[in-house]
Amino acid sequence: MRRPKLLYVPFWLTYVFLYLPIAVLVAMSFNSGESAYTFEGFSLKWYGVLAEDERIKDGLINTLIVATGATVIATVLGTMLAVGLARYSRSKILDAVSLMPAVLPDLVLALGLLVLYGTIQLTLGLYSVVLAHGLFAMAFVAAVVRTRLTGTDTSLEEASRDLGAGPVVTFMKVTLPQLMPGIVAGALLAFTLSLDEFVIAFFTIGNGEATLPIVIYSMIRFGVTPKINALAAILLLVSFTAVIAGQRLTKIGESRAQD
Amino acid sequence: MKSEVKTQPVSRSRGRRLGAFVFLSPGLTYLVVFMLVPLALVMSYTVFQRGRFGGVVYEFTTENFERLIDPLYLSVVGESLKIAAITTVLALLIGYPTAYLIAQLPPRWKTMALVAIVLPFWTSFIIRVYAWTILLSGPGLLNSALAKLGLGPFELLYNQGTIMAGLLYSYLPLMVLPLYAAIERLDPQLREASANLGASGFTTFRKVTLPLTVPGVLTGCMFVFVPSFGNFVVPDMLGGNKSIMVGNLIRNQFLSARDWPFGATLALALIAVLVLLLIAQAWAARRA
């Protein structure tokens, strides 16, 4: 196949475009000066300042609580939904509705939930974010598990049913073990999505509470310091490592499945 | 024997109904309570009057829709459409050649190139947008570089161009991936046949590759347009006070002005635009 030389221009442009801002951000986190923009000299002092920031620590704890809660809701309900849709329903409408939280703009989901909470006069807190994140993460878990389900052999489930097991027993003993890799992948996806989610959390969180993305957002609005750059650099490192590790894991899983 | 043949389908179908109930009801209940009911509430709020501190007074009014067609608000919707459309076109222009090249790389490099496209997408959205303020700010890197050439300094931040750059940066991976999937699926023999019949590289692209990848193009365009159009974070952080989009307007109505009915009406307009686009996309995909 031909690869015209001219195509390499937009190709490399894409990668420079994607990585230049991140690279500058990380470089600026090692600034010894007070400015987030002009580099004066190398220093790790902002990482030290970061470690003492209580707001960031609280934000991180809140984020982990929300992500854990949302992942539990999303994984349990999303898996059941995927099995139900794949094995017990032929409805296109139910398929579409179960995907809607992943397709609708986050702003629409966010204000819908705000209106719901306001109408039933629920006091907002962290749990209102957990319930909200559970909703959109569930759609992603259901989608991931669903792809796994279409790949599995139904003859084992049929054999189990023929031998007299009910739907629940068949699910626990036959379907669930086969689905495990998909469920784990879906749970990881749910957790990662919740960690980074800003818009829905911003609308549904209680007064005076904040998840990490909300902390960062408000810090930036009050003026930027290299401290934010240091925090950003750490978070970038964490997500890059997680994605690459996830990539390796799925590769190992795939090669095992083929053996 | 006969009775067994008769009873089995009955117990099977009862089992199926039980299974459907057990597996579907928890998730569907969750979707109804936290998505469908909220959406219905938002729709209904568009015809009610505002409460004093947010919320709603259940008295019918058409006032919200009258305000919606105020040129002031319509122009914000128009500007948002323009910004999202230009962002989408730019994403297509640099995304297509990128996806095209990735699809033709040797397998090892292909995986690496794809991971490198997706990697930024898995990092915090807020941080990715923030990175642009550092790059573009007055004393930032781009201005320092331009100063070395004897140019500037320029006010690079806080205009519509900056918003587009931020949106393009945020959603470019969502353009490249479906394009890659569409190009990858193409049978290489089709292009070979076209070349053997004497078509130039560009003619082959125009007559064979491009028409066959239209569904991927449409999907990519939707993936970029939808989150760009309703965005409020990017214009908030990169647009300054002058440029706002319909997302900011909605955010302000709900969180600062506390006029939920008007916010709901703006949200309805946003959803209406997106639904129209989805219908147009489905129609175009069927024709392709």
PDB file of N, CA and C in Angstrom, chain B residues 129-179:
ATOM      1  N   VAL B 129      -7.116  20.595  29.591  1.00  0.00           N
ATOM      2  CA  VAL B 129      -7.509  21.943  29.184  1.00  0.00           C
ATOM      3  C   VAL B 129      -6.588  22.964  29.840  1.00  0.00           C
ATOM      4  N   TYR B 130      -6.263  22.707  31.108  1.00  0.00           N
ATOM      5  CA  TYR B 130      -5.385  23.605  31.849  1.00  0.00           C
ATOM      6  C   TYR B 130      -4.021  23.718  31.180  1.00  0.00           C
ATOM      7  N   ALA B 131      -3.521  22.610  30.626  1.00  0.00           N
ATOM      8  CA  ALA B 131      -2.212  22.614  29.979  1.00  0.00           C
ATOM      9  C   ALA B 131      -2.142  23.683  28.891  1.00  0.00           C
ATOM     10  N   TRP B 132      -3.265  23.932  28.239  1.00  0.00           N
ATOM     11  CA  TRP B 132      -3.270  24.950  27.186  1.00  0.00           C
ATOM     12  C   TRP B 132      -3.075  26.352  27.725  1.00  0.00           C
ATOM     13  N   THR B 133      -3.581  26.638  28.924  1.00  0.00           N
ATOM     14  CA  THR B 133      -3.392  27.985  29.464  1.00  0.00           C
ATOM     15  C   THR B 133      -1.900  28.238  29.687  1.00  0.00           C
ATOM     16  N   ILE B 134      -1.163  27.189  30.078  1.00  0.00           N
ATOM     17  CA  ILE B 134       0.268  27.349  30.313  1.00  0.00           C
ATOM     18  C   ILE B 134       0.992  27.604  29.001  1.00  0.00           C
ATOM     19  N   LEU B 135       0.589  26.862  27.981  1.00  0.00           N
ATOM     20  CA  LEU B 135       1.250  26.979  26.681  1.00  0.00           C
ATOM     21  C   LEU B 135       0.987  28.351  26.059  1.00  0.00           C
ATOM     22  N   LEU B 136      -0.233  28.849  26.208  1.00  0.00           N
ATOM     23  CA  LEU B 136      -0.656  30.022  25.442  1.00  0.00           C
ATOM     24  C   LEU B 136      -0.637  31.332  26.222  1.00  0.00           C
ATOM     25  N   SER B 137      -0.390  31.277  27.521  1.00  0.00           N
ATOM     26  CA  SER B 137      -0.523  32.500  28.315  1.00  0.00           C
ATOM     27  C   SER B 137       0.495  33.548  27.878  1.00  0.00           C
ATOM     28  N   GLY B 138       0.280  34.790  28.324  1.00  0.00           N
ATOM     29  CA  GLY B 138       1.129  35.930  27.953  1.00  0.00           C
ATOM     30  C   GLY B 138       2.608  35.610  28.020  1.00  0.00           C
ATOM     31  N   PRO B 139       3.128  35.229  29.208  1.00  0.00           N
ATOM     32  CA  PRO B 139       4.548  34.909  29.289  1.00  0.00           C
ATOM     33  C   PRO B 139       4.854  33.439  28.974  1.00  0.00           C
ATOM     34  N   GLY B 140       3.899  32.731  28.392  1.00  0.00           N
ATOM     35  CA  GLY B 140       4.058  31.292  28.180  1.00  0.00           C
ATOM     36  C   GLY B 140       5.003  30.928  27.054  1.00  0.00           C
ATOM     37  N   LEU B 141       5.099  29.628  26.804  1.00  0.00           N
ATOM     38  CA  LEU B 141       6.103  29.077  25.889  1.00  0.00           C
ATOM     39  C   LEU B 141       5.962  29.616  24.460  1.00  0.00           C
ATOM     40  N   LEU B 142       4.733  29.647  23.962  1.00  0.00           N
ATOM     41  CA  LEU B 142       4.537  30.034  22.570  1.00  0.00           C
ATOM     42  C   LEU B 142       4.944  31.487  22.348  1.00  0.00           C
ATOM     43  N   ASN B 143       4.568  32.352  23.295  1.00  0.00           N
ATOM     44  CA  ASN B 143       4.957  33.756  23.177  1.00  0.00           C
ATOM     45  C   ASN B 143       6.462  33.945  23.317  1.00  0.00           C
ATOM     46  N   SER B 144       7.121  33.168  24.199  1.00  0.00           N
ATOM     47  CA  SER B 144       8.576  33.278  24.337  1.00  0.00           C
ATOM     48  C   SER B 144       9.243  32.868  23.033  1.00  0.00           C
ATOM     49  N   ALA B 145       8.717  31.801  22.431  1.00  0.00           N
ATOM     50  CA  ALA B 145       9.288  31.335  21.167  1.00  0.00           C
ATOM     51  C   ALA B 145       9.109  32.396  20.080  1.00  0.00           C
ATOM     52  N   LEU B 146       7.935  32.992  20.048  1.00  0.00           N
ATOM     53  CA  LEU B 146       7.677  34.029  19.052  1.00  0.00           C
ATOM     54  C   LEU B 146       8.557  35.254  19.297  1.00  0.00           C
ATOM     55  N   ALA B 147       8.805  35.563  20.570  1.00  0.00           N
ATOM     56  CA  ALA B 147       9.638  36.720  20.910  1.00  0.00           C
ATOM     57  C   ALA B 147      11.056  36.533  20.364  1.00  0.00           C
ATOM     58  N   LYS B 148      11.549  35.300  20.393  1.00  0.00           N
ATOM     59  CA  LYS B 148      12.886  35.011  19.863  1.00  0.00           C
ATOM     60  C   LYS B 148      12.945  35.326  18.370  1.00  0.00           C
ATOM     61  N   LEU B 149      11.798  35.201  17.697  1.00  0.00           N
ATOM     62  CA  LEU B 149      11.730  35.526  16.274  1.00  0.00           C
ATOM     63  C   LEU B 149      11.411  37.008  16.063  1.00  0.00           C
ATOM     64  N   GLY B 150      11.357  37.745  17.179  1.00  0.00           N
ATOM     65  CA  GLY B 150      11.058  39.165  17.081  1.00  0.00           C
ATOM     66  C   GLY B 150       9.589  39.466  16.895  1.00  0.00           C
ATOM     67  N   LEU B 151       8.732  38.524  17.266  1.00  0.00           N
ATOM     68  CA  LEU B 151       7.290  38.732  17.096  1.00  0.00           C
ATOM     69  C   LEU B 151       6.585  38.802  18.461  1.00  0.00           C
ATOM     70  N   GLY B 152       5.467  39.407  18.456  1.00  0.00           N
ATOM     71  CA  GLY B 152       4.599  39.369  19.634  1.00  0.00           C
ATOM     72  C   GLY B 152       4.985  40.377  20.709  1.00  0.00           C
ATOM     73  N   PRO B 153       4.563  40.218  21.961  1.00  0.00           N
ATOM     74  CA  PRO B 153       3.707  39.120  22.419  1.00  0.00           C
ATOM     75  C   PRO B 153       2.264  39.270  21.952  1.00  0.00           C
ATOM     76  N   PHE B 154       1.616  38.129  21.748  1.00  0.00           N
ATOM     77  CA  PHE B 154       0.222  38.140  21.315  1.00  0.00           C
ATOM     78  C   PHE B 154      -0.687  37.722  22.461  1.00  0.00           C
ATOM     79  N   GLU B 155      -1.914  38.204  22.406  1.00  0.00           N
ATOM     80  CA  GLU B 155      -2.930  37.714  23.339  1.00  0.00           C
ATOM     81  C   GLU B 155      -3.495  36.434  22.740  1.00  0.00           C
ATOM     82  N   LEU B 156      -2.913  35.290  23.146  1.00  0.00           N
ATOM     83  CA  LEU B 156      -3.299  34.019  22.525  1.00  0.00           C
ATOM     84  C   LEU B 156      -4.458  33.358  23.258  1.00  0.00           C
ATOM     85  N   LEU B 157      -4.616  33.735  24.506  1.00  0.00           N
ATOM     86  CA  LEU B 157      -5.670  33.100  25.300  1.00  0.00           C
ATOM     87  C   LEU B 157      -6.970  33.886  25.175  1.00  0.00           C
ATOM     88  N   TYR B 158      -8.034  33.272  25.621  1.00  0.00           N
ATOM     89  CA  TYR B 158      -9.315  33.935  25.815  1.00  0.00           C
ATOM     90  C   TYR B 158      -9.935  34.485  24.543  1.00  0.00           C
ATOM     91  N   ASN B 159     -10.028  33.679  23.511  1.00  0.00           N
ATOM     92  CA  ASN B 159     -10.842  34.045  22.356  1.00  0.00           C
ATOM     93  C   ASN B 159     -11.423  32.752  21.769  1.00  0.00           C
ATOM     94  N   GLN B 160     -12.207  32.888  20.706  1.00  0.00           N
ATOM     95  CA  GLN B 160     -12.862  31.709  20.142  1.00  0.00           C
ATOM     96  C   GLN B 160     -11.863  30.700  19.593  1.00  0.00           C
ATOM     97  N   GLY B 161     -10.744  31.218  19.055  1.00  0.00           N
ATOM     98  CA  GLY B 161      -9.715  30.320  18.526  1.00  0.00           C
ATOM     99  C   GLY B 161      -9.167  29.416  19.621  1.00  0.00           C
ATOM    100  N   THR B 162      -8.963  29.996  20.808  1.00  0.00           N
ATOM    101  CA  THR B 162      -8.452  29.203  21.922  1.00  0.00           C
ATOM    102  C   THR B 162      -9.452  28.132  22.325  1.00  0.00           C
ATOM    103  N   ILE B 163     -10.733  28.495  22.303  1.00  0.00           N
ATOM    104  CA  ILE B 163     -11.769  27.508  22.646  1.00  0.00           C
ATOM    105  C   ILE B 163     -11.713  26.350  21.660  1.00  0.00           C
ATOM    106  N   MET B 164     -11.601  26.689  20.363  1.00  0.00           N
ATOM    107  CA  MET B 164     -11.548  25.622  19.357  1.00  0.00           C
ATOM    108  C   MET B 164     -10.324  24.742  19.568  1.00  0.00           C
ATOM    109  N   ALA B 165      -9.179  25.363  19.856  1.00  0.00           N
ATOM    110  CA  ALA B 165      -7.964  24.575  20.093  1.00  0.00           C
ATOM    111  C   ALA B 165      -8.183  23.620  21.264  1.00  0.00           C
ATOM    112  N   GLY B 166      -8.799  24.113  22.337  1.00  0.00           N
ATOM    113  CA  GLY B 166      -9.033  23.291  23.520  1.00  0.00           C
ATOM    114  C   GLY B 166      -9.995  22.146  23.234  1.00  0.00           C
ATOM    115  N   LEU B 167     -11.058  22.445  22.457  1.00  0.00           N
ATOM    116  CA  LEU B 167     -12.031  21.400  22.124  1.00  0.00           C
ATOM    117  C   LEU B 167     -11.407  20.365  21.193  1.00  0.00           C
ATOM    118  N   LEU B 168     -10.653  20.864  20.204  1.00  0.00           N
ATOM    119  CA  LEU B 168      -9.985  19.969  19.261  1.00  0.00           C
ATOM    120  C   LEU B 168      -9.043  19.040  20.026  1.00  0.00           C
ATOM    121  N   TYR B 169      -8.296  19.631  20.942  1.00  0.00           N
ATOM    122  CA  TYR B 169      -7.354  18.861  21.742  1.00  0.00           C
ATOM    123  C   TYR B 169      -8.081  17.787  22.560  1.00  0.00           C
ATOM    124  N   SER B 170      -9.234  18.160  23.135  1.00  0.00           N
ATOM    125  CA  SER B 170      -9.952  17.244  24.009  1.00  0.00           C
ATOM    126  C   SER B 170     -10.565  16.079  23.249  1.00  0.00           C
ATOM    127  N   TYR B 171     -11.046  16.320  22.025  1.00  0.00           N
ATOM    128  CA  TYR B 171     -11.860  15.298  21.370  1.00  0.00           C
ATOM    129  C   TYR B 171     -11.261  14.719  20.095  1.00  0.00           C
ATOM    130  N   LEU B 172     -10.059  15.147  19.724  1.00  0.00           N
ATOM    131  CA  LEU B 172      -9.423  14.594  18.520  1.00  0.00           C
ATOM    132  C   LEU B 172      -9.332  13.060  18.542  1.00  0.00           C
ATOM    133  N   PRO B 173      -8.976  12.438  19.689  1.00  0.00           N
ATOM    134  CA  PRO B 173      -8.929  10.968  19.695  1.00  0.00           C
ATOM    135  C   PRO B 173     -10.255  10.321  19.295  1.00  0.00           C
ATOM    136  N   LEU B 174     -11.371  10.988  19.629  1.00  0.00           N
ATOM    137  CA  LEU B 174     -12.690  10.436  19.291  1.00  0.00           C
ATOM    138  C   LEU B 174     -12.969  10.516  17.794  1.00  0.00           C
ATOM    139  N   MET B 175     -12.213  11.342  17.076  1.00  0.00           N
ATOM    140  CA  MET B 175     -12.323  11.386  15.625  1.00  0.00           C
ATOM    141  C   MET B 175     -11.432  10.307  15.010  1.00  0.00           C
ATOM    142  N   VAL B 176     -10.210  10.185  15.523  1.00  0.00           N
ATOM    143  CA  VAL B 176      -9.235   9.275  14.907  1.00  0.00           C
ATOM    144  C   VAL B 176      -9.684   7.819  15.030  1.00  0.00           C
ATOM    145  N   LEU B 177     -10.229   7.435  16.197  1.00  0.00           N
ATOM    146  CA  LEU B 177     -10.534   6.015  16.408  1.00  0.00           C
ATOM    147  C   LEU B 177     -11.584   5.442  15.444  1.00  0.00           C
ATOM    148  N   PRO B 178     -12.766   6.065  15.299  1.00  0.00           N
ATOM    149  CA  PRO B 178     -13.725   5.497  14.338  1.00  0.00           C
ATOM    150  C   PRO B 178     -13.220   5.558  12.894  1.00  0.00           C
ATOM    151  N   LEU B 179     -12.440   6.611  12.570  1.00  0.00           N
ATOM    152  CA  LEU B 179     -11.871   6.690  11.221  1.00  0.00           C
ATOM    153  C   LEU B 179     -10.914   5.530  10.996  1.00  0.00           C
TER     154      LEU B 179
END
